[in-house]
CSV table of C-alpha atoms in Angstrom, one decimal:
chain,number,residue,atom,x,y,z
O,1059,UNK,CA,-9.4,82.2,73.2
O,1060,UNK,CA,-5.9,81.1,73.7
O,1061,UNK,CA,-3.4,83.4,75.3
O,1062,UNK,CA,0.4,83.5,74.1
O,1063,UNK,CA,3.4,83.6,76.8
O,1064,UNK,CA,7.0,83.7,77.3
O,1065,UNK,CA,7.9,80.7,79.3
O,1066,UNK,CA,11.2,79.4,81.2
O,1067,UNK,CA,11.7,75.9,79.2
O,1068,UNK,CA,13.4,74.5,81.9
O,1069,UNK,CA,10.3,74.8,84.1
O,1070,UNK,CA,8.0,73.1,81.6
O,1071,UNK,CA,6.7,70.0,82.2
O,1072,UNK,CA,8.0,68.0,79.7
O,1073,UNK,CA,5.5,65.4,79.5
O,1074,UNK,CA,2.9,67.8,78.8
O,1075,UNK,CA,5.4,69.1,75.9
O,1076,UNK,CA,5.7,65.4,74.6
O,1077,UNK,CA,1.7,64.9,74.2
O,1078,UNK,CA,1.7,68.3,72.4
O,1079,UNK,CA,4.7,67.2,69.8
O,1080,UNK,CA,2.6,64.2,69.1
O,1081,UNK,CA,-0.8,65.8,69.1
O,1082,UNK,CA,0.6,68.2,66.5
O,1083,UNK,CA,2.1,65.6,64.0
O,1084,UNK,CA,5.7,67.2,65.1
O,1085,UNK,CA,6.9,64.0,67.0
O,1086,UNK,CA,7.1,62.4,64.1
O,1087,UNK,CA,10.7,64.4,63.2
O,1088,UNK,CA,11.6,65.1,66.7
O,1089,UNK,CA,13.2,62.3,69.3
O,1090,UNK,CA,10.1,62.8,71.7
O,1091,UNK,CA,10.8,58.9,72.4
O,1092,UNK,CA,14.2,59.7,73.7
O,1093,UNK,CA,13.6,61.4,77.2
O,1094,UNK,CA,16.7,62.7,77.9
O,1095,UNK,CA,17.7,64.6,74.4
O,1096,UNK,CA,14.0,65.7,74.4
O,1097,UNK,CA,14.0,67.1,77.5
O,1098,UNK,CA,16.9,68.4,77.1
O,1099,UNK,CA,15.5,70.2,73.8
O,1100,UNK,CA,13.1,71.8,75.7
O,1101,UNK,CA,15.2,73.0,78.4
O,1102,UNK,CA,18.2,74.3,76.3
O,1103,UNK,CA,15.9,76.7,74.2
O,1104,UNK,CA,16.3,80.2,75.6
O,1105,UNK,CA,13.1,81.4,74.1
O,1106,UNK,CA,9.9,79.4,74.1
O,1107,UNK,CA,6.4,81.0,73.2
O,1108,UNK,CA,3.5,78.3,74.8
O,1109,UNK,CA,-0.2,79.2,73.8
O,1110,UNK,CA,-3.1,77.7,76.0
O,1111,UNK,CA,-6.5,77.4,76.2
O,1112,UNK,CA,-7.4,77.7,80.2
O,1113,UNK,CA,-4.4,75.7,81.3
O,1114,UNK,CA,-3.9,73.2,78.7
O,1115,UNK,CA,-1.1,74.1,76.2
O,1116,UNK,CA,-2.3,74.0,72.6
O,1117,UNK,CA,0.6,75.3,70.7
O,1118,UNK,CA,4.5,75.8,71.3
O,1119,UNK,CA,7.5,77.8,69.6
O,1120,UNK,CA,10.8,77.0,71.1
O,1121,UNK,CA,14.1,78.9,69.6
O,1122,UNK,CA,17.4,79.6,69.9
O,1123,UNK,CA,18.4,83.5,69.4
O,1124,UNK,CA,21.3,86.0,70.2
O,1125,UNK,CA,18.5,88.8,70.6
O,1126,UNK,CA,20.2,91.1,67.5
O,1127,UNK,CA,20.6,89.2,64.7
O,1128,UNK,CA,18.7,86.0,64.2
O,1129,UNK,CA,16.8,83.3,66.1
O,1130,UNK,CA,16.4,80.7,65.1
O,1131,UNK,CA,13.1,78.9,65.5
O,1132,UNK,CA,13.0,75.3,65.7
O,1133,UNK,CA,10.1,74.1,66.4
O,1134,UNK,CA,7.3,75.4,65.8
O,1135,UNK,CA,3.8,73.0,66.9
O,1136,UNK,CA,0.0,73.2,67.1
O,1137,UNK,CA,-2.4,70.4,68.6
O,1138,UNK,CA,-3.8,69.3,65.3
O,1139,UNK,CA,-7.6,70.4,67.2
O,1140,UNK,CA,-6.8,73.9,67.1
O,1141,UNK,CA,-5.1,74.6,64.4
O,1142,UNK,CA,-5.9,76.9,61.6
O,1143,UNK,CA,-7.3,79.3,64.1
O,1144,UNK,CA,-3.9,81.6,64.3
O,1145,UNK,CA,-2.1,80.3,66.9
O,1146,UNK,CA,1.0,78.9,65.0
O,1147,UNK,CA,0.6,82.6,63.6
O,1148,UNK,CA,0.4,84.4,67.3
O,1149,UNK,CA,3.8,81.9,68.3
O,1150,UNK,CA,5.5,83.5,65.6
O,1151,UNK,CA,4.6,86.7,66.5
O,1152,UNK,CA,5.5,86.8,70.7
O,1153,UNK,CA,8.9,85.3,68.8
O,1154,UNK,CA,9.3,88.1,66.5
O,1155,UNK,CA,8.3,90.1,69.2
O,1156,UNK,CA,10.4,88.9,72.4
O,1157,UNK,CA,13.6,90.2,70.1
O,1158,UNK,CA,12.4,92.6,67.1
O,1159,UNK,CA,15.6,93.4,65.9
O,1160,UNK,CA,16.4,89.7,65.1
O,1161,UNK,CA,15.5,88.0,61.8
O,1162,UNK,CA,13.7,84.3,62.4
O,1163,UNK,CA,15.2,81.6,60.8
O,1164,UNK,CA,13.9,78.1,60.2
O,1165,UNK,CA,13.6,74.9,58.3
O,1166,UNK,CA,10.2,74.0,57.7
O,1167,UNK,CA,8.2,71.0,57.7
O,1168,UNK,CA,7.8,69.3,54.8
O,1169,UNK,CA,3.9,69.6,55.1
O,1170,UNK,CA,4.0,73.3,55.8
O,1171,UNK,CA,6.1,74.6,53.2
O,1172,UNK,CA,3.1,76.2,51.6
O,1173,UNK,CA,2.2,78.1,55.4
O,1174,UNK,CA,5.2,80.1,55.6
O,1175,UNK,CA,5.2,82.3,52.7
O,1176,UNK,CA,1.4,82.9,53.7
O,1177,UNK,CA,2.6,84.9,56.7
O,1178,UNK,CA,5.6,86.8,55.3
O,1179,UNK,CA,8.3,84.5,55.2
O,1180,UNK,CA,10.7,84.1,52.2
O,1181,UNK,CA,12.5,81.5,50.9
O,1182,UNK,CA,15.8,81.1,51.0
O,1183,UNK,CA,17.6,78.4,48.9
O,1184,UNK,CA,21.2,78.6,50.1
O,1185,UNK,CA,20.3,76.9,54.1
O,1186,UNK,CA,22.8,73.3,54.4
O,1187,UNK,CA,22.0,71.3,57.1
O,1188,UNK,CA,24.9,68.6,58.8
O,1189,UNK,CA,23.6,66.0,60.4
O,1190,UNK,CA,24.4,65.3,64.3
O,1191,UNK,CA,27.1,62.8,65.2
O,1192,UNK,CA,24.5,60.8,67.1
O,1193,UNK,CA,20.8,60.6,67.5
C-alpha cells in the first residue's frame, strides 16, 4: 500500500523526481533533460503530494496555490507500474486537502483527458495558455 505525503520540494532528490517523470510517460512534455529549469520546477512548487511504496516514490503532484482561491496543479504523475490503482486519485486528494478552500486548476494531458471528469473535474473551455519566452 502506498502512503501519500506533504513534502518540502526543495529537499527532494531530484534525480529520483526525474526517473519518476519518465517512468510515468510525463517527461515526455516536461524539460526533465534540462537540469537546471527542472530542478528548479521541483523546488519552486510550494505544495507537492509524493506517494511511495516503502521508500521508493511511485507517484507525484507538484502545485502552485495561494491556499484560498485556487492552486494550480501542474503536474500531476504515476510510475506507469502502479497506476490505475488510485494513486493519481489519492495525490489529488492530499492536494485538495492541504488547502480545501482552494479550487484546483489544471491543464491536462492529452492522454488523460478522459481521467479527469471521472473524478469530479469539469471542463472548462475558456483556459489560454502563452508560451514562455525561453525553454
Amino acid at each position: 500500500m502506498w502512503k501519500c505525503e506533504i513534502v518540502d520540494g526543495s529537499a527532494l532528490d531530484v534525480a529520483e523526481v526525474s526517473a519518476l517523470y519518465r517512468a510515468s510517460t510525463l517527461a515526455e512534455r516536461r524539460p526533465v533533460d534540462d537540469a537546471a529549469r527542472f530542478a528548479d520546477m521541483v523546488r519552486n512548487a510550494n505544495l507537492v503530494v509524493v506517494a511511495r511504496i516503502d521508500d521508493r516514490m511511485v507517484g507525484i503532484s507538484r502545485s502552485v496555490t495561494d491556499g484560498a482561491y485556487v492552486t494550480y496543479l501542474s503536474d500531476i504523475a504515476v510510475d506507469v507500474e502502479f497506476q490505475r490503482q488510485g494513486i493519481g486519485r489519492d495525490l489529488i486528494e492530499a492536494t485538495r486537502q492541504a488547502h480545501p478552500r482552494a479550487k484546483i486548476v489544471l491543464l491536462s494531458a492529452p492522454a488523460a483527458v478522459d481521467y479527469y471528469p471521472h473524478i469530479g473535474f469539469t471542463k472548462h473551455n475558456s483556459a489560454w495558455v502563452l508560451d514562455a519566452l525561453t525553454p
